[in-house]
CSV table of C-alpha atoms and ligand atoms in Angstrom, one decimal:
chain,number,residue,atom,x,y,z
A,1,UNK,CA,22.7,-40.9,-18.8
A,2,UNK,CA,26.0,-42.1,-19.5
A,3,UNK,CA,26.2,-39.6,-22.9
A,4,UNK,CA,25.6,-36.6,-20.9
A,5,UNK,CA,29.1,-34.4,-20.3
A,6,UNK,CA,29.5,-34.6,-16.7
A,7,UNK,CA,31.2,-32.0,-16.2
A,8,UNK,CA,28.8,-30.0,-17.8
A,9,UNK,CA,25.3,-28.5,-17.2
A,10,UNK,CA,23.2,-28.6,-21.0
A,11,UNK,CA,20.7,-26.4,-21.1
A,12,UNK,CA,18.3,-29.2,-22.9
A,13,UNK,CA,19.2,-33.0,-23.4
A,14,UNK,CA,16.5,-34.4,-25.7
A,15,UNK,CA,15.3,-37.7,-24.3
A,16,UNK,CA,14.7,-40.9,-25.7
A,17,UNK,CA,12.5,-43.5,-24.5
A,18,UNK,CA,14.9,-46.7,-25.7
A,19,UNK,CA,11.7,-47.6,-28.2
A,20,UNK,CA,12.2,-44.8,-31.1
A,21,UNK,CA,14.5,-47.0,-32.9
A,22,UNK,CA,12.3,-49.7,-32.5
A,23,UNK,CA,9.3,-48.5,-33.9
A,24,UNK,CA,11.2,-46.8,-36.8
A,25,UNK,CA,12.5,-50.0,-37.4
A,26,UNK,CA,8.6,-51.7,-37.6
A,27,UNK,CA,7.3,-48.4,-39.6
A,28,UNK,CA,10.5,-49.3,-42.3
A,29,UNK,CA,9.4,-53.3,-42.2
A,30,UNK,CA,5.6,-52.2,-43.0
A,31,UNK,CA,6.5,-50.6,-45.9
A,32,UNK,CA,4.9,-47.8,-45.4
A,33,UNK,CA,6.6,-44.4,-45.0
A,34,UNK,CA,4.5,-41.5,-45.7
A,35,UNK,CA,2.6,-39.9,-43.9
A,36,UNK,CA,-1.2,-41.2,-41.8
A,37,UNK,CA,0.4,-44.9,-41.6
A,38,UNK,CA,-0.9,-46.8,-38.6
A,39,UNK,CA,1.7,-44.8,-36.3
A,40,UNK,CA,-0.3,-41.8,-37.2
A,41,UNK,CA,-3.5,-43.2,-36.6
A,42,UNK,CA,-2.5,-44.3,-33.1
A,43,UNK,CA,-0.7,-41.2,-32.1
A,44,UNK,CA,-4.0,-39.6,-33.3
A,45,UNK,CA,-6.2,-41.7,-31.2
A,46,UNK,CA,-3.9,-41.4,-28.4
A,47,UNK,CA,-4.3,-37.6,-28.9
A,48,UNK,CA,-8.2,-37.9,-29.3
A,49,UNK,CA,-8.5,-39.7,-26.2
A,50,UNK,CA,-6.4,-37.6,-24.1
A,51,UNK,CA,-7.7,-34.4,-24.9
A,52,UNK,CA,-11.3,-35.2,-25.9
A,53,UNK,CA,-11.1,-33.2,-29.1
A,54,UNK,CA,-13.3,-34.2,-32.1
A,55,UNK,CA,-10.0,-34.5,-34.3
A,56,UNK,CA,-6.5,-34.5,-33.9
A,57,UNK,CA,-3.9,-34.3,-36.6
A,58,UNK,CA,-0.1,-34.6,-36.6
A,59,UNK,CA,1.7,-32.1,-38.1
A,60,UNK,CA,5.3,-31.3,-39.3
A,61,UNK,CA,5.7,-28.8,-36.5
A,62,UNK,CA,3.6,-26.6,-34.5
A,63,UNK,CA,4.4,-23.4,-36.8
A,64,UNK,CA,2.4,-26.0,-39.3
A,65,UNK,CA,-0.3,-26.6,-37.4
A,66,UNK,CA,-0.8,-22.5,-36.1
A,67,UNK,CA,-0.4,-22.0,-40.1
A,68,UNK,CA,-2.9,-24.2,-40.4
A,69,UNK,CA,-5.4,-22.5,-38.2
A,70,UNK,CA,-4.7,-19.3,-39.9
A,71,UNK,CA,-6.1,-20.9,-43.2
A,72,UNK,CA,-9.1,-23.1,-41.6
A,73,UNK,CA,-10.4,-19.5,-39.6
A,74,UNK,CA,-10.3,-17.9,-43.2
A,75,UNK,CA,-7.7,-15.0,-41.6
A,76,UNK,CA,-7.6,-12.4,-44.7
A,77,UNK,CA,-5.6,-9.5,-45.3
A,78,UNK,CA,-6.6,-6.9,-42.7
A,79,UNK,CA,-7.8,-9.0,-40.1
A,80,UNK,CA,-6.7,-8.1,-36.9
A,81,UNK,CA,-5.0,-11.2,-34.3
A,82,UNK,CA,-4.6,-10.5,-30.2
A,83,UNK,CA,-1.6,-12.3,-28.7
A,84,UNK,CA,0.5,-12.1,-26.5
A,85,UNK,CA,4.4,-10.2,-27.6
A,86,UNK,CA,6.1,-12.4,-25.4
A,87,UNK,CA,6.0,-15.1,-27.6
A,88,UNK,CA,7.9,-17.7,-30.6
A,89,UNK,CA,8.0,-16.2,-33.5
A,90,UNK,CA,5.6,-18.9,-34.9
A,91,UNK,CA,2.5,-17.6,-33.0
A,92,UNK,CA,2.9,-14.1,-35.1
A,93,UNK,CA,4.4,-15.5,-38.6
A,94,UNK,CA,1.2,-17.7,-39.3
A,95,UNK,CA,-1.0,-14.8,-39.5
A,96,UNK,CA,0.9,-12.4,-41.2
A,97,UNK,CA,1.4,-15.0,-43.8
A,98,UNK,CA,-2.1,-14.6,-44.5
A,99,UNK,CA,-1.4,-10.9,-44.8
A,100,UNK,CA,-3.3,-10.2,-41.4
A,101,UNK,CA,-1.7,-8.5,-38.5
A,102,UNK,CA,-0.8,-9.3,-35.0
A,103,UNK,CA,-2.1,-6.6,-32.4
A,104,UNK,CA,0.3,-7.4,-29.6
A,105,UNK,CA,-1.4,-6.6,-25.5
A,106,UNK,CA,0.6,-6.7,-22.9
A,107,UNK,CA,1.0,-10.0,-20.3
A,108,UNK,CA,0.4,-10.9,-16.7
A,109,UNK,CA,2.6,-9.7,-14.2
A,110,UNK,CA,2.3,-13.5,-12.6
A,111,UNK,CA,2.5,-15.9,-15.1
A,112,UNK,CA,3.7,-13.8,-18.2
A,113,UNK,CA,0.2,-14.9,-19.7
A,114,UNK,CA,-1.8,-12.4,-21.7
A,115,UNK,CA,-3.7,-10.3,-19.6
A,116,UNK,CA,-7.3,-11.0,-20.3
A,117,UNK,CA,-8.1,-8.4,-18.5
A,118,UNK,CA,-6.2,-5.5,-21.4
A,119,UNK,CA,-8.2,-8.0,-24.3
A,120,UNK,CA,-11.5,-6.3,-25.2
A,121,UNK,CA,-10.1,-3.3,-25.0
A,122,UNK,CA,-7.6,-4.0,-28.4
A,123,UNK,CA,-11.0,-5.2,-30.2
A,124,UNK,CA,-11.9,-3.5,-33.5
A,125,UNK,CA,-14.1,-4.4,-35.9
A,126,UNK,CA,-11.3,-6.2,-37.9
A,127,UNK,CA,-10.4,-8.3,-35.2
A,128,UNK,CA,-11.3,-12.6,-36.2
A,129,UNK,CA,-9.5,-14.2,-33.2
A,130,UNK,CA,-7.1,-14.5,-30.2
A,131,UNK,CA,-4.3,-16.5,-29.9
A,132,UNK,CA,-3.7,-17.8,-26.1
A,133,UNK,CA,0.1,-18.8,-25.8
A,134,UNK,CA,0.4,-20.7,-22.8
A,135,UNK,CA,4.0,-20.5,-21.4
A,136,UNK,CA,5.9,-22.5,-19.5
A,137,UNK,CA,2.9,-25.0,-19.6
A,138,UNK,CA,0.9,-22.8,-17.7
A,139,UNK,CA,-2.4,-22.1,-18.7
A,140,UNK,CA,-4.0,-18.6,-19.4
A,141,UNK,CA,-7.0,-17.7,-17.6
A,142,UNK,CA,-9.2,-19.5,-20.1
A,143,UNK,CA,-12.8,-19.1,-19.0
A,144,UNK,CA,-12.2,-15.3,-18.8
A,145,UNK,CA,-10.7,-16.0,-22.4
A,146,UNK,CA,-13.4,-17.5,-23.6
A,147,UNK,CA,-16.3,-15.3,-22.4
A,148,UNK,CA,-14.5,-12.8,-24.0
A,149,UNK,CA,-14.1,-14.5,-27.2
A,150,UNK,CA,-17.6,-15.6,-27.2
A,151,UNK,CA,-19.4,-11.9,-26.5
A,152,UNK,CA,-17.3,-10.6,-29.5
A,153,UNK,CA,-17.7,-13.7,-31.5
A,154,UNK,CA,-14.3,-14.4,-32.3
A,155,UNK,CA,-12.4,-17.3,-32.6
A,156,UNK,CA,-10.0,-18.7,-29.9
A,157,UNK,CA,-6.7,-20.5,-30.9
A,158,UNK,CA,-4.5,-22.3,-27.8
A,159,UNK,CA,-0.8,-22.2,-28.5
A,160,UNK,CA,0.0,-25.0,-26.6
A,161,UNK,CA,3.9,-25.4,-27.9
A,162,UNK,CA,4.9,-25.6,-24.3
A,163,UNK,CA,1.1,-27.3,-23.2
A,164,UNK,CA,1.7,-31.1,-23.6
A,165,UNK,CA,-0.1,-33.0,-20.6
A,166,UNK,CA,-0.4,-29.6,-18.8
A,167,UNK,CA,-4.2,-28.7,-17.4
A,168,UNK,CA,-6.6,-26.0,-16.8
A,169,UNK,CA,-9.8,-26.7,-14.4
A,170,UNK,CA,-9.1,-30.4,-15.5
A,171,UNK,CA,-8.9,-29.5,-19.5
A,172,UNK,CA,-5.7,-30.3,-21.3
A,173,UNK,CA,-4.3,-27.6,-23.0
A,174,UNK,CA,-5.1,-27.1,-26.4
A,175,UNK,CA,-8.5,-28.8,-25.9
A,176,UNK,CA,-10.4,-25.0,-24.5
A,177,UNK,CA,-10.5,-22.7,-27.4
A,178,UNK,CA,-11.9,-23.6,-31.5
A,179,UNK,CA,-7.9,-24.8,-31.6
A,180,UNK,CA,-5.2,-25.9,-30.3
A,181,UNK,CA,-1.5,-26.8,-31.4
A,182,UNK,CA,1.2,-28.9,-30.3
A,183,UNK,CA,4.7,-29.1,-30.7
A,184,UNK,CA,7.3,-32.0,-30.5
A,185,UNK,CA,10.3,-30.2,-31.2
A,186,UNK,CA,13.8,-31.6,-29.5
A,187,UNK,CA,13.3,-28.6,-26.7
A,188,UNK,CA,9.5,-29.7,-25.9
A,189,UNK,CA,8.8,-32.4,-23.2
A,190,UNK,CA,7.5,-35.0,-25.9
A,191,UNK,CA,9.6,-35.2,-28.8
A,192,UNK,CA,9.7,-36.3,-32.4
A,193,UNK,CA,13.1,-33.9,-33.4
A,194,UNK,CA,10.3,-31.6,-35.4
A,195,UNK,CA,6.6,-32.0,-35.3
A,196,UNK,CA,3.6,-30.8,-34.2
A,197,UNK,CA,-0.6,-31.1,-33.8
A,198,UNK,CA,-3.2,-29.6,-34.6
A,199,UNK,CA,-6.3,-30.6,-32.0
A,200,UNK,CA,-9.7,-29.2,-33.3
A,201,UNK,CA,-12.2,-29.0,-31.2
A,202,UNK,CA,-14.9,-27.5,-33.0
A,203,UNK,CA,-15.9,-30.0,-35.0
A,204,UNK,CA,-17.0,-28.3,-37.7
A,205,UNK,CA,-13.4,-27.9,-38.9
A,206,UNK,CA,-12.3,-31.2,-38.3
A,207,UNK,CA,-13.1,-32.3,-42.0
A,208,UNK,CA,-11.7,-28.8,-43.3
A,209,UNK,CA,-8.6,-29.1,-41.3
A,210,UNK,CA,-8.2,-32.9,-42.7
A,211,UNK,CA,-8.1,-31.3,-46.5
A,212,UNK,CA,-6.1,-28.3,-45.6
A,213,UNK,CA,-3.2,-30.8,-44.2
A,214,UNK,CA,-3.4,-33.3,-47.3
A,215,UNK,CA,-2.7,-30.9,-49.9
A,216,UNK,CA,-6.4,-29.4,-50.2
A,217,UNK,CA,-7.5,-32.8,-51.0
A,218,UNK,CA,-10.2,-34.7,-49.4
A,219,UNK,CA,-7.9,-38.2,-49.2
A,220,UNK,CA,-8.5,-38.6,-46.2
A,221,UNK,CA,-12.0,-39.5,-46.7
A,222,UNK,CA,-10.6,-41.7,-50.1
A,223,UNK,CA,-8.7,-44.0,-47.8
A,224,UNK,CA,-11.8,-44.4,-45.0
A,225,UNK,CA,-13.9,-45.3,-48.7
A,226,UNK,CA,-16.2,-42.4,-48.0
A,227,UNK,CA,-15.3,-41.4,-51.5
A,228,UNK,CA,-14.7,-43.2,-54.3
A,229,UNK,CA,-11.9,-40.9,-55.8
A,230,UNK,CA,-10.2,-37.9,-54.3
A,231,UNK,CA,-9.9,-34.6,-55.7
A,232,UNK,CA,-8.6,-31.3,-55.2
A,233,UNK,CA,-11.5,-29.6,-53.1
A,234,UNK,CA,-10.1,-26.5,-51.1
A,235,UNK,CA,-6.6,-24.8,-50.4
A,236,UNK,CA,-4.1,-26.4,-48.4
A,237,UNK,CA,-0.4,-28.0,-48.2
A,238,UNK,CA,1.6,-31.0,-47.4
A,239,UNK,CA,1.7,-30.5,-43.3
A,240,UNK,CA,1.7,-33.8,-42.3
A,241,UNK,CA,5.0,-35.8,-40.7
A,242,UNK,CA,5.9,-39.2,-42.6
A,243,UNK,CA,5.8,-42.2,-40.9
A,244,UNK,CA,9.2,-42.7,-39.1
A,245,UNK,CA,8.6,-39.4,-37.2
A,246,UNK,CA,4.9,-40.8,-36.5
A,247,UNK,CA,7.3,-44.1,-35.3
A,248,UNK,CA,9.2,-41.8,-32.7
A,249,UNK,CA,6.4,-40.3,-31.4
A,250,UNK,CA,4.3,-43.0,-30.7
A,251,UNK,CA,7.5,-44.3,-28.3
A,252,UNK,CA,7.4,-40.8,-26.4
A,253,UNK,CA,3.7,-40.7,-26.3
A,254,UNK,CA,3.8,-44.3,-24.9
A,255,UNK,CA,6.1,-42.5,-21.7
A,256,UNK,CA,4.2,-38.9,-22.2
A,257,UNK,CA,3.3,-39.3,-17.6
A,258,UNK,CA,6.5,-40.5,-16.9
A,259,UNK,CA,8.7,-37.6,-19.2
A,260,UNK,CA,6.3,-35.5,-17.1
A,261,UNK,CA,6.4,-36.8,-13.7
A,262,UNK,CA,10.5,-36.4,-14.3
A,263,UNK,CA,10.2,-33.0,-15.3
A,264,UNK,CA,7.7,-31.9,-12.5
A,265,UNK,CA,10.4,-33.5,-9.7
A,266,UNK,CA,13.4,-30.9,-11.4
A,267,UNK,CA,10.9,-28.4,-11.6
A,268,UNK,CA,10.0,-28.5,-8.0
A,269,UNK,CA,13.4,-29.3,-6.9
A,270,UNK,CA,14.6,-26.1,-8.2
A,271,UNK,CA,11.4,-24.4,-6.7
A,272,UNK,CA,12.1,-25.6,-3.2
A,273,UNK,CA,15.9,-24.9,-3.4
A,274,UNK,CA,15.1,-21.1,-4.4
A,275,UNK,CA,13.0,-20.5,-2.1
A,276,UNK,CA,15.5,-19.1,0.3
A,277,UNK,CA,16.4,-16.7,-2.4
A,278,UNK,CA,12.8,-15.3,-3.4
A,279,UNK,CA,12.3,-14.6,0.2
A,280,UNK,CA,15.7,-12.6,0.6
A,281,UNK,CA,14.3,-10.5,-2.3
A,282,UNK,CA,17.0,-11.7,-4.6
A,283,UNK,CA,14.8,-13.1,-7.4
A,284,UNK,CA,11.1,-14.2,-8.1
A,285,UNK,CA,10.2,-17.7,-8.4
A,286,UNK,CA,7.2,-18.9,-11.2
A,287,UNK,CA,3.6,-18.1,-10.0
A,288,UNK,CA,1.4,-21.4,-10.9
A,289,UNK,CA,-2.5,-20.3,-10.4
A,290,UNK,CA,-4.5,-22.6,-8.4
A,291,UNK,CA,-6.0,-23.7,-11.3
A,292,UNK,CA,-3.4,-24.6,-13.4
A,293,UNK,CA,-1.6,-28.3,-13.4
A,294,UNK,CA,1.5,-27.3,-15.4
A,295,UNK,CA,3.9,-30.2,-17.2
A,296,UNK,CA,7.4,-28.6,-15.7
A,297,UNK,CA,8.0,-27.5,-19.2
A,298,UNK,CA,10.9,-24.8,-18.0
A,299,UNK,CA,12.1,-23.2,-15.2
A,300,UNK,CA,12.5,-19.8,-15.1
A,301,UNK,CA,13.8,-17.0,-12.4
A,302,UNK,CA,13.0,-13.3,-12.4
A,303,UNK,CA,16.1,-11.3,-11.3
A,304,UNK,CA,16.0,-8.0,-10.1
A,305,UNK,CA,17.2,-6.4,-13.3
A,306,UNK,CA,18.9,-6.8,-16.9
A,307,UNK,CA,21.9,-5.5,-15.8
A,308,UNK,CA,21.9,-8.9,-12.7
A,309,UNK,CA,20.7,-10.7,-15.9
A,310,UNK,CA,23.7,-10.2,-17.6
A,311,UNK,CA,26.2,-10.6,-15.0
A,312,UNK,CA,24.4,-14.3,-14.3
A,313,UNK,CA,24.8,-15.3,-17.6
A,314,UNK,CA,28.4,-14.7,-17.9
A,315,UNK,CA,29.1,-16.3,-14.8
A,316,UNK,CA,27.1,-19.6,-16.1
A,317,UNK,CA,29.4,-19.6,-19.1
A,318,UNK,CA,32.1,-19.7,-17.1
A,319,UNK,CA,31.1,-22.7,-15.1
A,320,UNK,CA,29.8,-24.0,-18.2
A,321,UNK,CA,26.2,-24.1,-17.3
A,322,UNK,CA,24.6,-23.3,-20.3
A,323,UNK,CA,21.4,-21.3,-19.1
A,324,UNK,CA,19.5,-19.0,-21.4
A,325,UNK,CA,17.4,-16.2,-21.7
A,326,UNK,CA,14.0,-16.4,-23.7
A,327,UNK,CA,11.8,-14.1,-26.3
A,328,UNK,CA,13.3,-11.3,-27.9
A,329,UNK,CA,9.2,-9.6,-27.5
A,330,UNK,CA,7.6,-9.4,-31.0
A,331,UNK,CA,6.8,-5.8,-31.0
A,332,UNK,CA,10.5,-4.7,-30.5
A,333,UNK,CA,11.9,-7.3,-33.4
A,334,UNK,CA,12.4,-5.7,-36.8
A,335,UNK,CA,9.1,-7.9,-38.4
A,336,UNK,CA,7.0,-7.2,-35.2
A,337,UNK,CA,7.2,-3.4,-35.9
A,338,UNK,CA,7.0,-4.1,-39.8
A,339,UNK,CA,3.7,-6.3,-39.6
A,340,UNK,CA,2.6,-5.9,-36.2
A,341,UNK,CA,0.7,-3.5,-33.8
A,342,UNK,CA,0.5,-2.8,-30.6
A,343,UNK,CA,-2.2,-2.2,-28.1
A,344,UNK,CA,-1.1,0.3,-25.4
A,345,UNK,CA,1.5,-0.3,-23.0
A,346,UNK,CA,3.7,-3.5,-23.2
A,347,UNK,CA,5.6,-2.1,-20.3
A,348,UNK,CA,5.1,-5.9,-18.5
A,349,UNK,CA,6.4,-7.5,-21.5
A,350,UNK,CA,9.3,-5.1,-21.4
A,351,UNK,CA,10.5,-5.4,-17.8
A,352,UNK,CA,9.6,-9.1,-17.7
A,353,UNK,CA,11.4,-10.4,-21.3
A,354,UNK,CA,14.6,-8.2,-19.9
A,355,UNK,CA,15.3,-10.0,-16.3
A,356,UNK,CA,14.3,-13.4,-17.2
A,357,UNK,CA,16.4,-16.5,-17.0
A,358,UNK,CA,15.6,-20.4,-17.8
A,359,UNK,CA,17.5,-23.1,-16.1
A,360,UNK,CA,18.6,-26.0,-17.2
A,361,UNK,CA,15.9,-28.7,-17.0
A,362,UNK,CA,16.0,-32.1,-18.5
A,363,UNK,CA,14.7,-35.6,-18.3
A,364,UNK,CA,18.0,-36.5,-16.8
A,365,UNK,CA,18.8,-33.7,-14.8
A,366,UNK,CA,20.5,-34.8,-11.1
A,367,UNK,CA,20.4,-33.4,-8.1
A,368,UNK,CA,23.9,-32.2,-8.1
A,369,UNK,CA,23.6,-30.2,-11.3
A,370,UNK,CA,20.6,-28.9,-9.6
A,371,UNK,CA,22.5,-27.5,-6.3
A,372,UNK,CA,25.0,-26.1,-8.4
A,373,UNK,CA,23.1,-24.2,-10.7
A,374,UNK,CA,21.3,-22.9,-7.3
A,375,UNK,CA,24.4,-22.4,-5.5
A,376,UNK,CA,25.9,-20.2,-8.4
A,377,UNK,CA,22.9,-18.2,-9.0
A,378,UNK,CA,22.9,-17.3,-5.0
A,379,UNK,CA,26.6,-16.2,-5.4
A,380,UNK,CA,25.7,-14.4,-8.2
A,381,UNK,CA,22.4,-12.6,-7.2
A,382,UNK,CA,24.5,-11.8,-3.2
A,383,UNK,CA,27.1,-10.2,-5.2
A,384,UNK,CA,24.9,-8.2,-7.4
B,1,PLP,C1,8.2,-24.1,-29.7
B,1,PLP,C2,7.1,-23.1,-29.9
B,1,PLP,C3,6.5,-22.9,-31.2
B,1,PLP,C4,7.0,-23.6,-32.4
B,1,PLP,O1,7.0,-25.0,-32.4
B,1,PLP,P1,7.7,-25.8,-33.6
B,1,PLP,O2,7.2,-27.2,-33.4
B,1,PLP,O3,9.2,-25.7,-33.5
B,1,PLP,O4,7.2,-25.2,-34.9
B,1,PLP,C5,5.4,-22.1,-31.3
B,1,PLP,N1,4.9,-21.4,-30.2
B,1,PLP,C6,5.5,-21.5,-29.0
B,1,PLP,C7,4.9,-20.8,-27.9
B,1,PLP,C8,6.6,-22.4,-28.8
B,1,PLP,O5,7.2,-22.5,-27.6
C-alpha cells in the first residue's frame, strides 16, 4: 500500500489485484478489443455460475444495465415504479427516461431498505414494477418482496450496485427478483473503473436482453451460428464494455472472496470498536438481519442529529480524514419533485439521509487509520 498518503485517511482507494495490466495486456495481443471477447465470455460464465441466473451480461455501468431493464419490462409513459428515495440517482433516471415515473415509499428504520411493509399500499393500476435497492450490500426483505410482487403481478428489479458477493437466505443478490444489476465502478468492491451487469433471471428475457445490449440486433446469436446473418430485430443500444475493461474485471473477479473477506475484517473492526459508543447512546451502529450475509460494502454511523453531522464532518476535514455523507433523497432533489412522486410519509428517509455518515473503508485500510477515525468520532460525538 506503499501509494497510499500516510498521513492521510481516503475515503476510497480503488484496489487492484496486480493482474489488471496483465490481462489487458493478453486482451491487446488477441487482437480483439470490442466488446463479448473471451474476457467477456468468462466474466459471464463466472457470473452465471455464481449467481445461478439463466444469463448474465456485462454492461458499461450499472445505470446501463437498470436502463436496460427499463426497456426489456416494456416501462411506457405513465407507468408507475416503487423504490426506495434513498437511493443513486441511477435507480430513478432509468425509468423516467422511458417517460415513466418513480413513486418513492419510505425505508426501514433498520437497514434503510424499502419498507415492504408501506409497498402495496403505493400500488395503482399504473404500477409495472418495483425496484429493490439493496444498500450497503444488505439485502431487502426479499420473500416479502416477492410475494408482494407476485399477488400484483409486477415485475421485480434488484439494484444490487452495492450487492456484489453479498446474500439473502443463501441467494446472491441480484439473482431473487426478474432482474438484477451490478456495478463495477471505482467506489464498488469489484472494480473495472466503470461497468456494470445485467443478471436475468427470468429467462424469458435473456434473449431480449442479449438484442437490447447489441444495438437491437440479434448478433449475438450470429456469432454462436444460430443465424446465418444478423439483423436489426428490436430497440436497443451499445451497453456493452470493450474488451480491456472485460480484461480488468476478469482479474478482480478472479480475487472477488478475498476483496470481500478484506472488506468484511474493516467492516467488523469498525463495528466492534463502536460498540462502546452505540451503547453510550452516542450513535447507532448498522443493523444486519439474520438473514442477510452482507459484502462490507460501507460503513456507515447514525449520529444523533444533522447538526452532530455537521460538526463531525468538519472536524474529519481537519484531520484530513476524508469521510462523507451519502444520498441527497430523490424526492427532495429538483428532478425527484419534477418526475417523481411520493407515497405518504418519507419521514424515515428524511431523518435517516440527514444524520448519516460513511467511513472510510478500503481494501487496504489498517488498523491505525481505523482507531483514529474511531477515536475522533468519540471526541467528536462526547463533545456534541
Ligand atoms: C453505484 C450505484 C449505481 C450506479 O452504478 P454505476 O455503475 O456507476 O452506473 C446505481 N445504484 C446504486 C444503488 C449505486 O450504489
Amino acid at each position: 500500500m506503499s501509494n497510499l498518503p500516510f498521513d492521510r485517511t481516503p475515503f476510497n482507494f480503488p484496489h487492484m489485484t496486480g493482474k489488471e495490466l496483465l490481462y489487458i495486456a493478453e486482451a491487446h495481443f488477441n487482437g480483439k478489443l470490442a466488446g463479448d471477447g473471451p474476457f467477456t465470455k468468462r466474466c459471464h460464465e463466472w457470473l452465471e455460475a455464481h449467481s445461478g441466473c439463466a444469463r448474465a451480461l456485462l454492461t458499461h455501468s450499472c445505470t446501463a444495465a437498470l436502463e436496460m431493464t427499463a426497456l426489456l419490462l416494456d416501462i411506457e409513459q405513465g407507468d408507475e415504479v416503487i423504490m426506495p428515495s434513498y437511493t443513486f440517482v441511477s435507480t430513478a433516471n432509468a425509468f423516467v427516461l422511458r417517460g415513466a415515473v418513480p413513486v418513492f415509499v419510505d425505508i426501514r428504520e433498520d437497514t434503510l431498505n424499502l419498507d415492504e411493509e408501506k409497498i402495496e399500499d403505493a400500488i395503482t393500476p399504473r404500477t409495472k414494477a418495483i425496484v429493490a435497492v439493496h444498500y450497503a450490500g444488505v439485502a431487502c426483505n426479499m420473500d416479502r418482496l416477492m410475494s408482494i410482487a407476485r399477488k400484483h403481478g409486477l415485475k421485480v428489479v434488484e439494484d444490487a450496485a452495492q450487492g456484489m458477493m453479498a446474500s439473502y437466505r443463501g441467494k446472491p443478490l441480484g439473482s431473487i427478483g426478474d432482474l438484477g444489476t451490478l456495478s463495477f465502478h471505482e467506489t464498488k468492491n469489484v472494480i473495472s473503473g466503470e461497468g456494470g451487469a445485467l443478471i436475468v433471471n427470468d429467462k424469458n428475457l435473456a434473449q431480449r436482453a442479449e438484442i437490447i445490449r447489441e444495438k437491437g440486433t440479434d448478433r449475438g446469436r450470429f456469432f454462436r451460428g444460430e443465424v446465418d446473418k444478423y439483423t436489426w430485430q428490436d430497440i436497443g443500444s451499445s451497453f456493452l464494455p470493450g474488451e480491456l475493461i472485460a480484461a480488468f474485471l476478469w482479474a478482480q473477479l478472479e480475487d472477488a472472496q478475498r476483496i470481500t473477506d478484506q472488506r468484511i475484517a474493516s467492516w467488523q473492526r469498525y463495528h466492534q470498536l463502536l460498540e462502546p459508543l452505540e451503547a453510550a447512546g452516542l450513535l447507532r451502529r448498522p443493523i444486519v438481519p439474520s438473514d442477510c450475509i452482507h459484502n462490507g460494502h460501507l460503513y456507515y454511523v447514525l449520529l444523533p442529529s444533522a447538526h452532530q453531522r455537521e460538526a463531525l464532518l468538519k472536524d474529519f476535514k481537519m484531520q484530513s480524514i476524508s469521510a462523507v455523507f451519502h444520498y441527497v433523497p430523490l424526492h427532495s432533489s429538483p428532478a425527484g419533485v419534477r418526475y417523481g412522486r411520493t407515497h405518504g410519509s418519507l419521514d424515515i428517509t428524511d431523518l435517516q439521509s440527514e444524520r448519516l455518515v460513511r467511513l472510510p473503508l478500503f481494501v487496504g485500510l489498517t488498523e491505525d487509520q481505523q482507531c483514529q477515525v474511531v477515536s475522533r468520532l468519540a471526541m467528536s460525538a462526547k463533545t456534541a
